Coordinates of C-alpha atoms in Angstrom, one line a residue:
X147 CA 191.9 -129.7 265.2
X148 CA 190.0 -127.2 263.1
X149 CA 190.8 -123.5 263.3
X150 CA 187.9 -121.1 262.8
X151 CA 187.9 -117.3 263.2
X152 CA 185.5 -115.5 265.5
X153 CA 185.6 -111.7 266.0
X154 CA 189.1 -111.5 264.5
X155 CA 190.5 -114.3 266.6
X156 CA 191.0 -117.8 265.6
X157 CA 189.8 -120.6 267.8
X158 CA 190.7 -124.3 267.8
X159 CA 188.0 -126.9 267.4
X160 CA 188.2 -130.6 267.2
X161 CA 188.2 -132.1 263.7
X162 CA 185.6 -134.6 262.6
X163 CA 185.7 -138.1 263.8
X164 CA 188.7 -140.0 262.6
X165 CA 190.6 -136.8 261.6
X166 CA 191.5 -136.1 258.0
X167 CA 193.3 -139.4 257.3
X168 CA 190.3 -141.5 256.2
X169 CA 189.0 -139.0 253.7
X170 CA 192.6 -138.2 252.5
X171 CA 193.2 -141.9 251.9
X172 CA 190.0 -142.5 249.9
X173 CA 190.7 -139.4 247.9
X174 CA 194.3 -140.3 247.0
X175 CA 193.4 -143.9 246.2
X176 CA 190.6 -142.9 243.8
X177 CA 192.7 -140.2 242.3
X178 CA 195.4 -142.7 241.4
X179 CA 193.1 -145.4 240.1
X180 CA 190.9 -143.0 238.1
X181 CA 193.8 -141.2 236.5
X182 CA 195.2 -144.6 235.4
X183 CA 191.8 -145.6 233.9
X184 CA 191.3 -142.3 232.2
X185 CA 194.8 -142.4 230.7
X186 CA 194.2 -145.9 229.4
X187 CA 191.0 -144.9 227.6
X188 CA 192.2 -141.6 226.2
X189 CA 193.6 -143.0 222.9
X190 CA 190.1 -144.5 222.2
X191 CA 188.4 -141.2 222.8
X192 CA 190.4 -139.3 220.2
X193 CA 191.1 -136.4 222.5
X194 CA 194.7 -135.2 221.7
X195 CA 197.0 -135.2 224.7
X196 CA 198.4 -131.9 223.5
X197 CA 195.0 -130.3 224.1
X198 CA 194.2 -132.0 227.5
X199 CA 195.1 -135.1 229.3
X200 CA 192.1 -137.0 230.7
X201 CA 194.3 -138.2 233.7
X202 CA 193.9 -134.6 235.0
X203 CA 190.4 -135.4 236.1
X204 CA 191.5 -138.2 238.4
X205 CA 191.6 -135.9 241.5
X206 CA 188.1 -134.6 240.7
X207 CA 186.9 -138.2 240.8
X208 CA 188.6 -138.6 244.2
X209 CA 186.7 -135.6 245.5
X210 CA 183.5 -137.1 244.2
X211 CA 184.2 -140.4 245.9
X212 CA 184.6 -138.8 249.3
X213 CA 181.5 -136.7 248.7
X214 CA 179.5 -139.9 248.4
X215 CA 179.8 -140.6 252.1
X216 CA 181.0 -137.2 253.6
X217 CA 179.0 -134.7 251.5
X218 CA 178.7 -132.0 254.1
X219 CA 182.4 -132.1 255.1
X220 CA 183.4 -132.1 251.4
X221 CA 181.2 -129.1 250.7
X222 CA 182.7 -127.2 253.6
X223 CA 186.2 -127.9 252.4
X224 CA 185.4 -126.8 248.9
X225 CA 183.9 -123.6 250.2
X226 CA 186.9 -122.9 252.3
X227 CA 186.1 -124.5 255.6
X228 CA 189.6 -125.6 256.3
X229 CA 192.7 -123.5 257.2
X230 CA 192.7 -120.0 258.6
X231 CA 189.5 -118.4 257.5
X232 CA 189.7 -114.7 256.9
X233 CA 193.4 -114.6 256.6
X234 CA 194.4 -112.5 253.6
X235 CA 190.8 -111.5 252.7
X236 CA 190.4 -108.0 251.5
X237 CA 193.5 -108.3 249.2
X238 CA 192.2 -110.7 246.6
X239 CA 193.4 -108.6 243.7
X240 CA 196.9 -108.5 245.1
X241 CA 196.9 -112.2 245.9
X242 CA 195.8 -113.1 242.4
X243 CA 198.4 -110.9 240.7
X244 CA 201.2 -112.2 243.0
X245 CA 200.2 -115.9 242.4
X246 CA 199.7 -115.7 238.7
X247 CA 202.9 -113.5 238.4
X248 CA 204.7 -116.3 240.3
X249 CA 203.8 -118.7 237.5
X250 CA 205.2 -116.4 234.9
X251 CA 208.3 -115.9 237.1
X252 CA 208.8 -119.7 237.4
X253 CA 208.7 -120.1 233.6
X254 CA 211.0 -117.1 233.1
X255 CA 213.6 -118.4 235.6
X256 CA 213.5 -121.8 234.0
X257 CA 214.1 -120.4 230.5
X258 CA 216.9 -118.2 231.8
X259 CA 218.6 -121.0 233.7
X260 CA 218.3 -123.5 230.8
X261 CA 219.5 -120.9 228.3
X262 CA 222.5 -120.1 230.5
X263 CA 223.3 -123.8 230.7
X264 CA 222.7 -124.7 227.1
X265 CA 223.5 -121.4 225.4
X266 CA 220.0 -121.0 224.0
X267 CA 216.4 -121.9 224.4
X268 CA 214.0 -123.1 221.8
X269 CA 210.6 -121.5 221.2
X270 CA 207.6 -123.1 219.7
X271 CA 205.3 -120.5 218.2
X272 CA 201.7 -120.9 219.1
X273 CA 200.8 -121.2 215.4
X274 CA 203.2 -124.2 215.0
X275 CA 201.2 -126.3 217.4
X276 CA 199.0 -129.0 216.0
X277 CA 195.8 -127.4 217.4
X278 CA 194.6 -123.8 217.8
X279 CA 196.4 -122.2 220.8
X280 CA 193.1 -120.7 222.1
X281 CA 191.6 -124.2 222.2
X282 CA 194.7 -125.6 224.0
X283 CA 194.7 -122.8 226.6
X284 CA 191.0 -123.2 227.3
X285 CA 191.3 -127.0 227.6
X286 CA 194.4 -126.7 229.7
X287 CA 192.5 -124.5 232.2
X288 CA 189.7 -127.0 232.4
X289 CA 192.1 -129.8 232.9
X290 CA 194.1 -127.9 235.5
X291 CA 190.9 -127.2 237.4
X292 CA 190.1 -130.9 237.3
X293 CA 193.4 -131.5 239.2
X294 CA 193.2 -128.5 241.5
X295 CA 189.7 -129.1 242.8
X296 CA 191.3 -132.2 244.3
X297 CA 194.8 -131.1 245.4
X298 CA 194.3 -127.5 246.3
X299 CA 190.5 -127.2 247.0
X300 CA 190.0 -130.5 248.9
X301 CA 193.2 -132.1 250.1
X302 CA 195.0 -129.0 251.1
X303 CA 192.2 -127.6 253.2
X304 CA 191.6 -131.1 254.7
X305 CA 195.2 -131.4 255.8
X306 CA 195.3 -127.8 256.9
X307 CA 192.9 -128.7 259.7
X308 CA 195.7 -130.7 261.2
X309 CA 198.9 -129.0 260.1
X310 CA 200.3 -125.6 259.4
X311 CA 200.4 -124.1 255.9
X312 CA 203.9 -125.2 254.9
X313 CA 203.7 -128.8 256.2
X314 CA 200.3 -129.4 254.7
X315 CA 201.6 -127.9 251.4
X316 CA 204.6 -130.2 251.4
X317 CA 202.4 -133.2 252.0
X318 CA 200.0 -132.3 249.2
X319 CA 202.9 -131.6 246.9
X320 CA 204.5 -134.9 247.6
X321 CA 201.2 -136.7 246.9
X322 CA 200.7 -134.6 243.8
X323 CA 204.2 -135.5 242.5
X324 CA 203.8 -139.2 243.3
X325 CA 200.5 -139.2 241.4
X326 CA 202.4 -138.5 238.2
X327 CA 203.4 -142.1 238.0
X328 CA 205.0 -142.1 234.5
X329 CA 207.6 -139.6 235.8
X330 CA 209.3 -142.4 237.7
X331 CA 210.0 -144.3 234.5
X332 CA 212.5 -141.6 233.7
X333 CA 216.0 -141.0 235.0
X334 CA 216.2 -140.6 238.8
X335 CA 217.5 -137.0 238.4
X336 CA 214.5 -136.2 236.2
X337 CA 212.1 -137.6 238.8
X338 CA 213.9 -135.8 241.6
X339 CA 213.6 -132.5 239.7
X340 CA 209.9 -133.1 239.1
X341 CA 209.2 -133.8 242.8
X342 CA 211.1 -130.7 243.9
X343 CA 208.9 -128.8 241.4
X344 CA 205.6 -130.2 242.6
X345 CA 206.4 -129.7 246.3
X346 CA 207.7 -126.2 245.7
X347 CA 204.7 -125.2 243.6
X348 CA 202.4 -126.7 246.3
X349 CA 204.0 -124.4 248.8
X350 CA 203.5 -121.4 246.6
X351 CA 199.8 -122.3 246.1
X352 CA 199.3 -123.3 249.8
X353 CA 200.6 -120.0 251.1
X354 CA 198.9 -117.8 248.4
X355 CA 195.5 -119.5 248.8
X356 CA 195.4 -120.0 252.6
X357 CA 192.2 -118.6 253.8
X358 CA 190.4 -118.6 250.5
X359 CA 187.7 -121.0 249.2
X360 CA 185.1 -121.5 246.5
X361 CA 185.4 -120.8 242.8
X362 CA 187.9 -118.0 243.5
X363 CA 190.4 -120.5 245.0
X364 CA 189.8 -123.0 242.2
X365 CA 190.3 -120.4 239.4
X366 CA 193.4 -119.0 241.0
X367 CA 194.9 -122.5 241.4
X368 CA 193.8 -123.6 237.9
X369 CA 195.2 -120.3 236.4
X370 CA 198.6 -120.8 238.0
X371 CA 198.7 -124.4 236.9
X372 CA 197.7 -123.4 233.3
X373 CA 200.2 -120.7 233.0
X374 CA 203.0 -123.0 234.0
X375 CA 201.9 -125.7 231.6
X376 CA 201.6 -123.3 228.7
X377 CA 205.0 -121.8 229.4
X378 CA 206.7 -125.1 229.4
X379 CA 204.8 -126.2 226.3
X380 CA 206.1 -123.2 224.4
X381 CA 209.6 -122.9 225.7
X382 CA 210.8 -126.2 227.1
X383 CA 211.2 -129.9 226.1
X384 CA 211.0 -131.4 229.6
X385 CA 208.4 -134.0 228.5
X386 CA 210.9 -135.6 226.2
X387 CA 212.6 -137.0 229.3
X388 CA 215.6 -134.6 229.1
X389 CA 217.0 -134.1 232.6
X390 CA 218.5 -130.6 232.3
X391 CA 215.2 -128.7 231.6
X392 CA 213.5 -130.6 234.4
X393 CA 216.2 -129.7 236.9
X394 CA 216.1 -126.1 235.8
X395 CA 212.3 -126.2 236.3
X396 CA 212.5 -127.7 239.8
X397 CA 215.2 -125.2 241.0
X398 CA 213.2 -122.3 239.6
X399 CA 210.1 -123.5 241.5
X400 CA 212.2 -123.9 244.6
X401 CA 213.4 -120.3 244.4
X402 CA 209.9 -118.9 244.1
X403 CA 208.6 -121.2 246.9
X404 CA 211.3 -120.0 249.3
X405 CA 210.2 -116.4 248.7
X406 CA 206.6 -117.3 249.4
X407 CA 207.6 -119.3 252.5
X408 CA 209.7 -116.3 253.8
X409 CA 206.7 -114.1 253.2
X410 CA 204.5 -116.5 255.2
X411 CA 207.0 -116.7 258.1
X412 CA 207.2 -112.9 258.3
X413 CA 203.4 -112.4 258.4
X414 CA 201.9 -111.8 261.9
X415 CA 200.2 -114.9 263.1
X416 CA 196.6 -114.5 264.3
X417 CA 196.1 -115.2 268.0
X418 CA 194.9 -118.7 268.8
X419 CA 192.5 -119.2 271.7
X420 CA 190.8 -122.5 272.8
X421 CA 187.2 -122.9 271.8
X422 CA 184.9 -121.8 274.6
X423 CA 183.7 -124.6 276.8
X424 CA 180.0 -125.3 276.9
X425 CA 178.2 -123.1 279.4
X426 CA 176.9 -125.0 282.5
X427 CA 173.2 -125.2 282.9
X428 CA 171.8 -122.3 284.9
X429 CA 170.3 -123.3 288.3
X430 CA 166.7 -122.5 288.7
X431 CA 166.1 -119.2 290.4
X432 CA 164.3 -119.5 293.8
X433 CA 160.6 -118.7 293.7
X434 CA 159.4 -116.1 296.2
X435 CA 157.5 -117.6 299.1
X436 CA 154.5 -115.5 298.1
X437 CA 154.3 -117.1 294.7
X438 CA 155.1 -120.7 295.8
X439 CA 152.3 -123.2 296.1
X440 CA 151.8 -125.6 299.0
X441 CA 154.8 -127.6 300.0
X442 CA 154.8 -131.3 298.9
X443 CA 153.8 -133.8 301.6
X444 CA 156.3 -136.5 300.3
X445 CA 160.0 -136.1 299.3
X446 CA 160.6 -138.6 296.5
X447 CA 164.1 -140.2 296.4
X448 CA 164.9 -139.8 300.1

């Protein structure tokens, strides 16, 4: 079912033929395959992984694949045609500040937790990186948007036509986590912490962005993603395969996600009403006898 908003009230409409599953399956399959192919060719391109990982553009390829045969529906989803339209509009500045602040909070909680456990946290000064930090930050934003146009701007609104905010966010977060295939070559605890992080961050993004669309949604999701990546780059060593920083990261994401979920649960839900049924055809009004022509001499069909 698709929920649309009319005169301040949401109405429920039937989703497109086949529901969201066919498009979701094509998107996910292409996102996995394209990411693997891009990761394989990255060494030959000379693009440093510290700057941007080409695998991040796999989800964008998935969106493109679906658009080849469902262009109109894809365009609607990217514009914000799924979910609860209008919910949260009018508070875009507060939404952006809360979402981007949540990314900073996740990094801060991770650093605090890891520091408490280890007795200290390392810090990599931006000048100590192998490439200019401004270049890394800009490339990270582009790469994050390459991911988020798929996960948050396409798949999330697509599943939102069938499920509520939290359930659709958990489904997207699970697919997002599984898409990071190399993670599963690490220790089970590391992979578990990473999956908790992706699902939790997906809930944060799903709740914060519900009812938005277009470039605004993409930039907010990409900005959140970028801030988290840059924070981990400067403060943590989770990509080394160390379990403790990843567990701290996952738990920090979970804490923030629970706060957003509680906020979503406490928000008043808009009224849902069934879509109006088609109006029956109006019967022809009787013609005054003075205006009627001569009566037919034969009654056809009798």
